[in-house]
Short mmCIF file of C-alpha atoms in Angstrom, two decimals:
data_model
loop_
_atom_site.label_atom_id
_atom_site.label_comp_id
_atom_site.label_asym_id
_atom_site.label_seq_id
_atom_site.Cartn_x
_atom_site.Cartn_y
_atom_site.Cartn_z
CA MET A 207 176.82 -32.22 -74.46
CA THR A 208 178.16 -34.91 -76.83
CA GLU A 209 175.42 -36.99 -78.40
CA SER A 210 175.45 -40.72 -77.80
CA GLN A 211 176.38 -42.94 -80.72
CA GLY A 212 174.82 -46.30 -81.54
CA GLY A 213 173.14 -46.66 -78.18
CA GLU A 214 176.37 -46.28 -76.22
CA PRO A 215 177.11 -43.37 -73.90
CA PRO A 216 179.53 -40.69 -75.14
CA ALA A 217 183.20 -41.31 -74.72
CA GLY A 218 184.52 -40.14 -71.41
CA LEU A 219 181.15 -40.41 -69.66
CA GLU A 220 181.69 -43.07 -67.05
CA LEU A 221 178.35 -44.40 -65.90
CA THR A 222 177.74 -45.87 -62.48
CA ILE A 223 175.83 -49.12 -62.03
CA ALA A 224 172.64 -47.19 -61.27
CA GLU A 225 173.13 -45.01 -64.35
CA TRP A 226 173.80 -48.02 -66.60
CA GLY A 227 170.53 -49.53 -65.45
CA MET A 228 168.74 -46.25 -66.19
CA TRP A 229 170.40 -46.08 -69.62
CA GLU A 230 169.26 -49.53 -70.64
CA ALA A 231 165.77 -49.05 -69.17
CA PHE A 232 165.46 -45.86 -71.21
CA ARG A 233 166.10 -47.74 -74.45
CA THR A 234 163.38 -50.27 -73.69
CA GLY A 235 160.91 -47.81 -72.13
CA SER A 236 160.81 -49.80 -68.90
CA THR A 237 160.96 -48.56 -65.31
CA HIS A 238 164.30 -48.45 -63.55
CA ASP A 239 163.37 -49.18 -59.94
CA LEU A 240 165.99 -48.30 -57.33
CA ARG A 241 163.86 -48.78 -54.23
CA THR A 242 164.99 -50.98 -51.35
CA PRO A 243 163.00 -53.78 -49.68
CA HIS A 244 162.59 -51.52 -46.65
CA PRO A 245 159.57 -49.19 -47.19
CA GLU A 246 160.67 -46.73 -44.51
CA ARG A 247 163.88 -46.06 -46.49
CA ASN A 248 161.99 -45.33 -49.72
CA ASP A 249 160.38 -42.10 -48.58
CA PRO A 250 162.11 -39.35 -50.62
CA GLY A 251 161.33 -36.87 -47.86
CA GLY A 252 162.48 -39.13 -45.05
CA PRO A 253 165.64 -38.86 -42.94
CA HIS A 254 167.43 -41.89 -44.37
CA PRO A 255 170.37 -41.15 -46.73
CA TRP A 256 170.33 -42.51 -50.26
CA GLY A 257 173.77 -43.67 -51.31
CA PRO A 258 175.52 -44.08 -54.69
CA GLU A 259 173.61 -47.31 -55.39
CA ARG A 260 170.44 -45.19 -55.77
CA SER A 261 171.97 -42.05 -57.27
CA VAL A 262 172.05 -40.86 -60.88
CA ARG A 263 173.58 -37.63 -62.10
CA ALA A 264 171.34 -34.89 -63.49
CA GLN A 265 173.86 -34.59 -66.34
CA VAL A 266 173.11 -38.14 -67.46
CA VAL A 267 169.34 -37.63 -67.13
CA ALA A 268 169.58 -34.51 -69.31
CA LEU A 269 171.61 -36.42 -71.91
CA LEU A 270 168.95 -39.13 -72.12
CA LEU A 271 166.11 -36.64 -72.48
CA LEU A 272 167.73 -34.23 -74.95
CA ALA A 273 170.00 -36.49 -77.01
CA GLY A 274 169.42 -40.02 -75.77
CA PRO A 275 170.22 -43.30 -77.51
CA PRO A 276 167.74 -44.87 -79.91
CA ALA A 277 165.15 -47.28 -78.60
CA ARG A 278 165.61 -51.02 -78.87
CA PRO A 279 163.84 -52.50 -81.88
CA GLY A 280 160.12 -52.74 -81.23
CA ARG A 281 160.30 -50.51 -78.13
CA VAL A 282 159.64 -46.84 -77.40
CA ALA A 283 162.28 -44.91 -75.51
CA ALA A 284 161.07 -43.39 -72.23
CA LEU A 285 162.59 -42.26 -68.96
CA LYS A 286 160.89 -44.03 -66.06
CA LEU A 287 162.52 -43.94 -62.64
CA ASN A 288 161.32 -45.04 -59.23
CA GLY A 289 163.14 -44.31 -55.97
CA ALA A 290 166.15 -42.57 -57.51
CA ARG A 291 168.26 -39.76 -56.13
CA ILE A 292 169.16 -37.19 -58.76
CA THR A 293 172.34 -35.32 -57.94
CA GLY A 294 173.32 -31.97 -59.43
CA THR A 295 170.99 -29.50 -61.14
CA LEU A 296 168.68 -30.91 -63.79
CA ASP A 297 168.75 -28.12 -66.38
CA LEU A 298 166.61 -28.60 -69.48
CA SER A 299 166.09 -24.89 -70.16
CA GLY A 300 164.96 -24.23 -73.72
CA GLY A 301 165.25 -27.89 -74.66
CA THR A 302 162.83 -30.11 -76.55
CA VAL A 303 162.17 -33.40 -74.78
CA VAL A 304 160.54 -35.99 -77.01
CA PRO A 305 160.60 -39.11 -74.79
CA TYR A 306 157.87 -39.76 -72.27
CA VAL A 307 159.03 -38.85 -68.72
CA GLU A 308 157.67 -40.38 -65.53
CA LEU A 309 159.56 -40.16 -62.23
CA HIS A 310 158.13 -41.74 -59.08
CA ASN A 311 159.35 -41.19 -55.51
CA CYS A 312 162.56 -39.51 -56.61
CA ARG A 313 164.72 -37.16 -54.55
CA PHE A 314 166.30 -34.14 -56.24
CA ASP A 315 169.31 -32.57 -54.54
CA HIS A 316 168.92 -29.29 -56.45
CA GLN A 317 166.23 -27.33 -58.24
CA VAL A 318 164.80 -28.48 -61.57
CA LEU A 319 165.13 -25.94 -64.39
CA LEU A 320 162.60 -26.27 -67.23
CA PRO A 321 161.97 -22.71 -68.51
CA GLU A 322 161.17 -22.44 -72.23
CA SER A 323 161.34 -26.22 -72.54
CA HIS A 324 158.99 -28.39 -74.58
CA PHE A 325 157.70 -31.80 -73.43
CA THR A 326 155.20 -34.27 -74.71
CA THR A 327 154.13 -35.47 -71.25
CA LEU A 328 155.90 -34.94 -67.91
CA ARG A 329 154.94 -36.79 -64.75
CA LEU A 330 156.67 -36.33 -61.39
CA VAL A 331 154.80 -38.38 -58.78
CA GLY A 332 155.64 -38.34 -55.07
CA CYS A 333 158.99 -36.63 -55.64
CA VAL A 334 160.82 -34.19 -53.38
CA LEU A 335 162.63 -31.24 -54.94
CA PRO A 336 163.90 -27.88 -53.71
CA ARG A 337 162.26 -25.85 -56.48
CA LEU A 338 160.69 -26.19 -59.92
CA GLU A 339 161.42 -23.41 -62.42
CA ALA A 340 159.18 -23.90 -65.46
CA ALA A 341 158.22 -20.47 -66.80
CA ARG A 342 156.89 -20.70 -70.37
CA LEU A 343 157.06 -24.48 -70.24
CA ARG A 344 155.06 -26.11 -73.03
CA THR A 345 153.64 -29.64 -73.01
CA GLU A 346 151.65 -31.41 -75.68
CA GLY A 347 150.02 -33.63 -73.07
CA ASP A 348 149.84 -33.63 -69.27
CA LEU A 349 151.95 -32.14 -66.54
CA HIS A 350 151.57 -34.17 -63.34
CA LEU A 351 153.02 -33.27 -59.93
CA PRO A 352 150.81 -35.28 -57.53
CA ARG A 353 152.07 -35.98 -53.98
CA CYS A 354 155.26 -34.02 -54.64
CA THR A 355 156.92 -31.82 -52.04
CA VAL A 356 158.51 -28.61 -53.27
CA GLN A 357 160.45 -26.65 -50.68
CA THR A 358 160.78 -23.18 -52.24
CA GLY A 359 158.03 -22.76 -54.78
CA ILE A 360 156.96 -23.62 -58.31
CA ARG A 361 157.08 -21.22 -61.21
CA LEU A 362 154.72 -21.89 -64.12
CA THR A 363 154.34 -18.33 -65.38
CA ASP A 364 152.97 -18.28 -68.97
CA ALA A 365 153.24 -22.07 -69.17
CA GLN A 366 151.11 -23.86 -71.76
CA ILE A 367 149.81 -27.27 -70.68
CA GLY A 368 148.26 -29.15 -73.58
CA THR A 369 145.78 -31.28 -71.63
CA ASP A 370 145.63 -31.71 -67.82
CA LEU A 371 147.63 -30.20 -64.97
CA LEU A 372 147.54 -32.46 -61.91
CA LEU A 373 148.69 -31.08 -58.54
CA ASN A 374 146.74 -33.36 -56.21
CA GLN A 375 148.23 -33.75 -52.72
CA LEU A 376 151.09 -31.44 -53.65
CA VAL A 377 152.88 -29.78 -50.73
CA VAL A 378 154.55 -26.54 -51.76
CA ARG A 379 156.18 -23.81 -49.70
CA ARG A 380 156.92 -20.20 -50.55
CA ASP A 381 159.85 -18.74 -52.40
CA ARG A 382 161.76 -15.56 -51.51
CA ARG A 383 158.84 -13.41 -52.71
CA GLY A 384 156.33 -15.28 -50.57
CA VAL A 385 154.77 -17.10 -53.56
CA SER A 386 154.20 -20.84 -53.41
CA VAL A 387 152.96 -21.33 -56.98
CA ALA A 388 153.46 -18.60 -59.58
CA ALA A 389 151.17 -19.47 -62.48
CA ASP A 390 150.28 -16.03 -63.87
CA GLY A 391 149.23 -16.20 -67.50
CA MET A 392 149.24 -20.00 -67.51
CA THR A 393 147.06 -21.86 -70.00
CA VAL A 394 145.70 -25.37 -69.34
CA GLY A 395 143.92 -27.12 -72.19
CA GLN A 396 141.61 -29.21 -70.04
CA ASP A 397 141.34 -29.71 -66.25
CA LEU A 398 143.50 -28.33 -63.47
CA GLN A 399 143.18 -30.61 -60.46
CA ALA A 400 144.81 -29.41 -57.25
CA GLU A 401 142.80 -31.44 -54.77
CA MET A 402 144.09 -32.02 -51.22
CA MET A 403 146.96 -29.66 -51.99
CA ARG A 404 148.75 -27.78 -49.21
CA SER A 405 150.14 -24.41 -50.18
CA TYR A 406 152.18 -22.32 -47.75
CA GLY A 407 152.45 -18.95 -49.45
CA GLU A 408 150.54 -17.15 -52.18
CA LEU A 409 148.99 -19.25 -54.94
CA SER A 410 149.09 -16.78 -57.83
CA MET A 411 147.09 -17.43 -61.02
CA ARG A 412 146.57 -13.95 -62.42
CA GLY A 413 145.11 -14.08 -65.90
CA ALA A 414 145.30 -17.89 -66.09
CA GLN A 415 143.00 -19.76 -68.50
CA ILE A 416 141.60 -23.22 -67.76
CA GLY A 417 139.93 -25.09 -70.61
CA ALA A 418 137.61 -27.18 -68.43
CA SER A 419 137.32 -27.18 -64.60
CA LEU A 420 139.61 -25.98 -61.81
CA SER A 421 139.33 -28.11 -58.67
CA LEU A 422 140.81 -27.26 -55.28
CA ARG A 423 138.63 -29.73 -53.39
CA GLY A 424 139.88 -30.37 -49.87
CA SER A 425 142.96 -28.16 -50.29
CA THR A 426 144.50 -25.88 -47.69
CA LEU A 427 145.87 -22.53 -48.82
CA SER A 428 147.75 -20.80 -46.03
CA ASN A 429 149.67 -17.56 -46.26
CA PRO A 430 150.49 -16.00 -42.89
CA TYR A 431 153.26 -13.99 -44.60
CA GLY A 432 151.06 -11.79 -46.83
CA ARG A 433 147.53 -10.56 -47.49
CA ARG A 434 146.38 -13.29 -49.88
CA ALA A 435 146.53 -17.04 -49.95
CA LEU A 436 144.87 -17.12 -53.39
CA ASN A 437 145.51 -14.35 -55.91
CA ALA A 438 143.71 -15.05 -59.18
CA PRO A 439 142.20 -11.93 -60.77
CA GLN A 440 141.04 -12.23 -64.39
CA LEU A 441 140.98 -16.01 -64.08
CA THR A 442 139.02 -17.75 -66.85
CA VAL A 443 137.56 -21.21 -66.21
CA GLU A 444 135.43 -22.60 -68.99
CA ARG A 445 133.43 -24.80 -66.63
CA THR A 446 133.41 -24.83 -62.80
CA LEU A 447 135.72 -23.55 -60.08
CA TYR A 448 135.55 -25.91 -57.09
CA LEU A 449 136.64 -24.44 -53.76
CA THR A 450 134.83 -27.21 -51.91
CA GLY A 451 135.28 -30.01 -49.43
CA ALA A 452 136.40 -33.47 -50.51
CA TRP A 453 135.05 -36.80 -49.37
CA ILE A 454 138.01 -38.97 -48.41
CA SER A 455 137.83 -42.73 -48.48
CA GLY A 456 139.99 -44.10 -45.70
CA THR A 457 140.77 -47.29 -47.62
CA ALA A 458 141.75 -45.54 -50.82
CA PHE A 459 143.77 -42.95 -49.00
CA ALA A 460 145.65 -45.54 -46.97
CA SER A 461 146.61 -47.39 -50.10
CA GLY A 462 148.27 -44.26 -51.45
CA ALA A 463 145.82 -43.66 -54.26
CA THR A 464 146.25 -40.28 -55.87
CA PRO A 465 143.10 -38.14 -56.08
CA PRO A 466 140.76 -38.18 -57.81
CA TYR A 467 141.06 -41.92 -57.13
CA GLY A 468 141.33 -41.26 -53.38
CA VAL A 469 138.50 -38.71 -53.42
CA ILE A 470 134.86 -39.47 -54.10
CA ASN A 471 132.00 -37.10 -54.72
CA THR A 472 129.38 -38.81 -52.56
CA PRO A 473 129.80 -40.07 -49.00
CA GLU A 474 130.05 -43.76 -48.36
CA GLN A 475 130.51 -45.70 -45.17
CA GLY A 476 133.95 -45.05 -43.67
CA THR A 477 134.49 -41.71 -45.42
CA ARG A 478 135.10 -38.27 -43.97
CA VAL A 479 135.03 -34.78 -45.41
CA GLN A 480 138.06 -32.54 -45.66
CA HIS A 481 137.08 -28.91 -46.12
CA PHE A 482 138.68 -26.53 -48.51
CA GLU A 483 140.38 -24.01 -46.24
CA CYS A 484 141.73 -20.59 -47.10
CA ARG A 485 143.86 -19.01 -44.38
CA GLY A 486 144.33 -15.56 -45.81
CA GLY A 487 142.68 -13.39 -48.42
CA ALA A 488 141.34 -14.70 -51.73
CA ARG A 489 141.08 -12.55 -54.86
CA LEU A 490 139.03 -13.63 -57.89
CA ASP A 491 138.25 -10.19 -59.32
CA ASP A 492 137.06 -9.99 -62.95
CA GLY A 493 136.94 -13.79 -63.23
CA ARG A 494 134.86 -15.58 -65.86
CA PHE A 495 133.44 -18.99 -65.00
CA GLY A 496 131.39 -20.87 -67.59
CA ASP A 497 129.29 -23.05 -65.27
CA ALA A 498 129.67 -22.15 -61.59
CA VAL A 499 131.78 -21.00 -58.67
CA ASP A 500 131.26 -23.60 -55.95
CA LEU A 501 132.17 -22.72 -52.35
CA SER A 502 130.41 -25.68 -50.69
CA GLN A 503 132.09 -26.71 -47.41
CA ALA A 504 134.74 -24.01 -47.79
CA ARG A 505 136.28 -22.36 -44.73
CA PHE A 506 137.74 -18.86 -44.79
CA THR A 507 139.98 -17.73 -41.94
CA MET A 508 141.04 -14.13 -42.38
CA GLU A 509 142.36 -11.11 -40.57
CA ALA A 510 140.25 -7.97 -40.30
CA ASP A 511 141.93 -6.33 -43.33
CA GLN A 512 141.63 -9.38 -45.61
CA GLU A 513 138.77 -10.28 -47.92
CA LEU A 514 137.25 -12.80 -50.27
CA SER A 515 137.04 -10.54 -53.29
CA LEU A 516 134.64 -11.46 -56.10
CA ARG A 517 134.46 -8.03 -57.72
CA ARG A 518 132.94 -8.08 -61.21
CA VAL A 519 132.90 -11.87 -61.34
CA GLN A 520 130.60 -13.35 -63.98
CA THR A 521 129.16 -16.86 -63.66
CA PRO A 522 125.81 -18.60 -64.23
CA GLU A 523 125.81 -19.89 -60.65
CA LEU A 524 127.45 -18.91 -57.37
CA ARG A 525 127.14 -21.57 -54.66
CA PHE A 526 127.93 -19.65 -51.48
CA LEU A 527 127.67 -22.56 -49.06
CA GLY A 528 130.84 -22.37 -47.02
CA GLU A 529 131.67 -21.58 -43.40
CA TRP A 530 132.53 -18.01 -42.52
CA LEU A 531 134.44 -17.01 -39.43
CA SER A 532 134.23 -13.70 -37.62
CA ARG A 533 136.86 -11.59 -39.41
CA GLY A 534 137.42 -10.41 -42.97
CA ARG A 535 134.96 -9.37 -45.67
CA VAL A 536 133.14 -10.75 -48.69
CA VAL A 537 133.11 -8.28 -51.59
CA LEU A 538 130.65 -8.87 -54.46
CA SER A 539 130.68 -5.38 -55.96
CA GLY A 540 129.76 -5.47 -59.64
CA ALA A 541 129.47 -9.27 -59.76
CA ARG A 542 126.85 -10.76 -62.11
CA VAL A 543 125.26 -14.09 -61.26
CA VAL A 544 122.24 -15.87 -62.67
CA ASN A 545 121.58 -18.25 -59.75
CA LEU A 546 122.66 -17.41 -56.21
CA VAL A 547 122.62 -20.62 -54.17
CA ASP A 548 123.27 -19.80 -50.53
CA ARG A 549 122.68 -20.64 -46.91
CA ALA A 550 121.88 -18.18 -44.12
CA ASP A 551 124.88 -19.08 -41.94
CA SER A 552 127.37 -18.85 -44.82
CA TRP A 553 127.31 -15.06 -44.95
CA PRO A 554 129.31 -12.76 -42.64
CA GLY A 555 127.57 -10.36 -40.29
CA PRO A 556 127.30 -6.55 -40.39
CA GLY A 557 130.35 -4.88 -41.83
CA GLY A 558 131.58 -8.12 -43.38
CA LEU A 559 129.66 -7.98 -46.66
CA VAL A 560 129.86 -5.52 -49.57
CA MET A 561 127.63 -5.99 -52.62
CA ALA A 562 127.17 -2.62 -54.32
CA GLY A 563 126.15 -3.34 -57.90
CA PHE A 564 125.80 -7.08 -57.21
CA PHE A 565 123.35 -8.47 -59.79
CA TYR A 566 121.62 -11.82 -59.43
CA GLU A 567 118.51 -13.13 -61.19
CA ASN A 568 117.39 -16.04 -58.99
CA LEU A 569 117.69 -16.89 -55.31
CA ILE A 570 117.99 -20.57 -54.39
CA PRO A 571 118.35 -20.78 -50.60
CA LEU A 572 119.31 -24.09 -49.02
CA GLY A 573 117.89 -24.71 -45.58
CA HIS A 574 115.85 -22.24 -43.54
CA PHE A 575 116.34 -18.72 -44.92
CA PRO A 576 113.25 -16.63 -43.99
CA LEU A 577 112.63 -13.16 -45.37
CA ALA A 578 113.55 -11.50 -42.06
CA THR A 579 116.99 -13.13 -42.24
CA ARG A 580 117.33 -12.14 -45.89
CA LEU A 581 116.65 -8.53 -44.91
CA GLU A 582 119.37 -8.81 -42.28
CA TRP A 583 121.63 -10.05 -45.09
CA VAL A 584 120.92 -6.88 -47.06
CA ALA A 585 121.37 -4.70 -43.98
CA ALA A 586 124.75 -6.36 -43.30
CA ALA A 587 125.89 -5.26 -46.76
CA THR A 588 124.77 -1.65 -46.29
CA PRO A 589 126.17 -0.08 -43.10
CA GLU A 590 125.01 3.18 -44.68
CA TYR A 591 121.64 3.22 -46.44
CA ALA A 592 121.73 2.29 -50.12
CA PRO A 593 118.56 1.52 -52.08
CA GLU A 594 120.12 -0.75 -54.73
CA PRO A 595 120.40 -4.02 -52.73
CA TYR A 596 116.78 -3.66 -51.61
CA GLU A 597 115.60 -2.97 -55.16
CA ARG A 598 117.47 -6.01 -56.49
CA LEU A 599 116.04 -8.31 -53.81
CA ALA A 600 112.52 -6.98 -54.33
CA GLY A 601 112.82 -7.40 -58.10
CA VAL A 602 114.02 -11.00 -57.80
CA LEU A 603 111.18 -11.86 -55.41
CA ARG A 604 108.62 -10.19 -57.65
CA ASP A 605 109.91 -12.02 -60.73
CA SER A 606 109.55 -15.32 -58.87
CA GLY A 607 105.92 -14.54 -58.00
CA GLU A 608 106.45 -13.65 -54.34
CA ASP A 609 104.71 -10.27 -54.48
CA ALA A 610 103.98 -10.07 -50.75
CA ASP A 611 107.65 -10.59 -49.90
CA ALA A 612 108.66 -8.05 -52.54
CA ARG A 613 106.38 -5.46 -50.91
CA ALA A 614 107.87 -6.31 -47.50
CA VAL A 615 111.36 -5.64 -48.87
CA GLN A 616 110.26 -2.29 -50.29
CA LEU A 617 108.72 -1.40 -46.95
CA ALA A 618 111.97 -2.30 -45.18
CA LYS A 619 113.81 -0.06 -47.65
CA GLN A 620 111.56 2.90 -46.82
CA ARG A 621 112.01 2.36 -43.10
CA ARG A 622 115.78 2.23 -43.57
CA ARG A 623 115.70 5.39 -45.66
CA ARG A 624 113.60 7.17 -43.03
CA GLU A 625 116.52 7.04 -40.60
CA THR A 626 118.57 9.25 -42.95
CA LEU A 627 115.93 12.02 -43.18
CA PRO A 628 115.70 15.23 -41.12
CA LEU A 629 113.22 15.46 -38.28
CA ALA A 630 110.28 16.64 -40.41
CA GLY A 631 110.90 13.89 -42.94
CA LYS A 632 111.09 11.30 -40.20
CA ALA A 633 107.80 12.50 -38.73
CA TRP A 634 106.09 12.29 -42.11
CA GLY A 635 107.65 8.87 -42.66
CA TYR A 636 106.39 7.53 -39.36
CA LEU A 637 102.92 8.84 -40.20
CA GLN A 638 102.93 7.07 -43.57
CA ASP A 639 104.23 3.91 -41.92
CA TRP A 640 101.58 3.85 -39.17
CA THR A 641 98.74 4.64 -41.50
CA VAL A 642 99.31 2.79 -44.77
CA ALA A 643 102.84 1.32 -44.43
CA TYR A 644 104.10 3.63 -47.20
CA GLY A 645 101.37 2.36 -49.48
CA TYR A 646 102.60 -1.24 -49.47
CA ARG A 647 99.74 -2.29 -47.17
CA PRO A 648 96.72 -0.45 -48.59
CA GLY A 649 94.29 -2.49 -46.50
CA ARG A 650 95.54 -0.62 -43.45
CA ALA A 651 94.11 2.67 -44.85
CA ALA A 652 90.68 1.08 -45.28
CA LEU A 653 90.86 -0.16 -41.69
CA TRP A 654 91.74 3.30 -40.38
CA MET A 655 88.94 4.82 -42.46
CA ALA A 656 86.42 2.30 -41.16
CA VAL A 657 87.43 2.88 -37.55
CA LEU A 658 87.23 6.66 -37.88
CA TRP A 659 83.93 6.52 -39.75
CA ALA A 660 82.35 4.22 -37.13
CA ALA A 661 83.58 6.38 -34.25
CA ALA A 662 82.35 9.58 -35.94
CA ALA A 663 78.98 8.04 -36.78
CA VAL A 664 78.48 7.04 -33.14
CA TYR A 665 79.51 10.51 -31.96
CA PHE A 666 77.15 12.32 -34.33
CA THR A 667 74.33 9.95 -33.46
CA TRP A 668 74.54 11.15 -29.88
CA HIS A 669 75.47 14.72 -30.79
CA PRO A 670 73.44 15.75 -33.84
CA VAL A 671 74.54 18.90 -35.65
CA PRO A 672 71.92 21.62 -36.23
CA PRO A 673 71.13 22.56 -39.84
CA LEU A 674 72.69 25.59 -41.43
CA LYS A 675 69.17 26.90 -42.22
CA GLU A 676 66.03 25.57 -40.61
CA GLY A 677 63.77 23.70 -42.99
CA GLU A 678 66.41 23.48 -45.69
CA GLY A 679 68.95 20.79 -46.58
CA PRO A 680 68.80 16.99 -46.48
CA GLN A 681 67.49 14.89 -43.68
CA TRP A 682 70.04 14.41 -40.88
CA ASN A 683 72.08 11.21 -41.36
CA PRO A 684 75.05 10.86 -38.97
CA GLU A 685 76.64 8.03 -41.01
CA LEU A 686 76.61 9.97 -44.32
CA TYR A 687 77.74 13.15 -42.56
CA ALA A 688 80.76 11.39 -41.06
CA LEU A 689 81.62 9.80 -44.43
CA ASP A 690 81.37 13.14 -46.25
CA LEU A 691 83.82 14.68 -43.79
CA LEU A 692 86.35 11.83 -44.06
CA VAL A 693 86.40 11.45 -47.85
CA PRO A 694 88.03 14.51 -49.46
CA VAL A 695 87.25 15.85 -52.94
CA ILE A 696 84.00 13.85 -53.26
CA ASP A 697 80.94 15.84 -52.07
CA LEU A 698 78.05 13.78 -50.72
CA GLY A 699 75.98 16.92 -50.03
CA GLN A 700 76.19 16.56 -46.26
CA GLY A 701 79.19 18.53 -45.09
CA THR A 702 77.95 22.02 -46.05
CA SER A 703 74.33 21.62 -44.90
CA TRP A 704 75.03 21.59 -41.17
CA ARG A 705 76.49 24.05 -38.69
CA PRO A 706 78.69 22.41 -36.02
CA THR A 707 79.18 24.29 -32.78
CA GLY A 708 81.24 23.78 -29.64
CA ALA A 709 83.06 20.43 -29.42
CA ALA A 710 81.53 19.30 -32.70
CA GLN A 711 83.64 21.90 -34.50
CA TRP A 712 86.81 20.22 -33.23
CA VAL A 713 85.54 16.78 -34.20
CA VAL A 714 84.62 17.96 -37.70
CA SER A 715 88.02 19.62 -38.19
CA ALA A 716 89.85 16.52 -36.99
CA LEU A 717 87.89 14.28 -39.35
CA ILE A 718 88.58 16.52 -42.34
CA LEU A 719 92.31 16.69 -41.49
CA LEU A 720 92.61 12.93 -40.95
CA GLY A 721 90.75 12.26 -44.18
CA TRP A 722 93.20 14.37 -46.16
CA ILE A 723 96.19 12.73 -44.46
CA LEU A 724 94.89 9.25 -45.26
CA ALA A 725 94.14 10.20 -48.85
CA THR A 726 97.58 11.79 -49.31
CA THR A 727 99.48 8.84 -47.91
CA VAL A 728 97.43 6.38 -49.95
CA ALA A 729 98.10 8.40 -53.11
CA ALA A 730 101.83 8.66 -52.35
CA GLY A 731 102.10 4.96 -51.62
CA ALA A 732 100.08 3.97 -54.67
CA SER A 733 102.24 6.09 -56.98
CA ARG A 734 105.38 4.57 -55.46
CA VAL A 735 104.10 1.03 -55.98
CA LEU A 736 103.11 1.82 -59.56
CA ARG A 737 106.58 3.25 -60.28
CA ARG A 738 108.27 0.10 -58.91
CA GLN A 739 105.95 -2.13 -60.88
#
């Protein structure tokens, strides 16, 4: 394209009135506003046609951005349009755009091609375009696409955004591959804000790196065409990933404020909450999140074969505080979390939770989350018996000083394990459970011993046992005799000095047998407790 000379357009380029206005506004850095006095006709996505009086050619826009005229003295050249229709294909592939670019409420007839291009800052606000191709785009500053509507997808693969990427209130639909936003390998220097966004297709961010926070507050990700609405394995976020609800101020929203200005973090009078909603699977495997993964007020609507996958995720805090519907699974296999902040009704039921190898150091439940419900949570994650989730829960409770609850978890583990044993093992397990609760309730053994000793002492008081040899041995003492029979190993000198006969023989044998059983179960339980400690 021929470069402009002395501020005039190249020879042979006949500019329309709208293009002349854009040309002069570019040289002064002012906004060229082509909107009409009728607001209903200014909607770039509306049904009203925009004629030549509002149209500029993409060829002229490209000329201004790549080889535009010099700025007027004392001014900075910039392309600022409002309410313009851009005809033809805007192709800036591989180009370096130095001027500042800000387009508001513009309508593009064809896709915008920006692959391999280099911008300082690019802002498209409230625009409508068929597609944005921007693979390996590089910006020194921001890339803004708030309130835009993109009909067949955005491609930002391997793009490098110097500061912030703003996608608030963006509406984007899928391309031929079913992808709404392809941002694999993208790098954002600071924040990525995609609040109140609506994505119809797969939002793909495989291997993306975000320098600060990634916010999808109040967004809706819907992909009825494939398995996943969010596909972001190996995502790195230096601070927090927000898949949360957004508080919407009716006044701010009505005025057309772009979030975060239209979204507030705390409720005020006249506000409502819009949940983050994922209609389809979500994959965050192998992600690294510097501060937290926040799922507060998130809703997941999935098919039976879809899942929220957090395999091998690492983060200091996981806030699992969303709303879970009946289908789909949550997979936490291999994830490592310091603080697990959760609510009882946020977790799926049996068969909907997998957490083999899930490591967490602290439990911070919000609301009523009793131990019995926590044990149901573990059981839901283990359709087949596995000791690891029980051991992790018991360890966390013990480290927080809740020893009684930790013992209750270990007891629940033994009862669950018992169901996998053969008949003899089950019988022995039931005996240990009834007598000493597998050693986790040692007071029960003392109670059994006291009951048996008292019953035996009463029996032998009414049915004294004759001496083995007349005139020899200790004086008859039914209480000591009963105790000597019940306590194995220790000899109180009573058991061998008397000769039981008849029914007393059966009573003596039963006491000796029960004493050994109690001692064995106490020893087994005590050794188990000591090993776990």
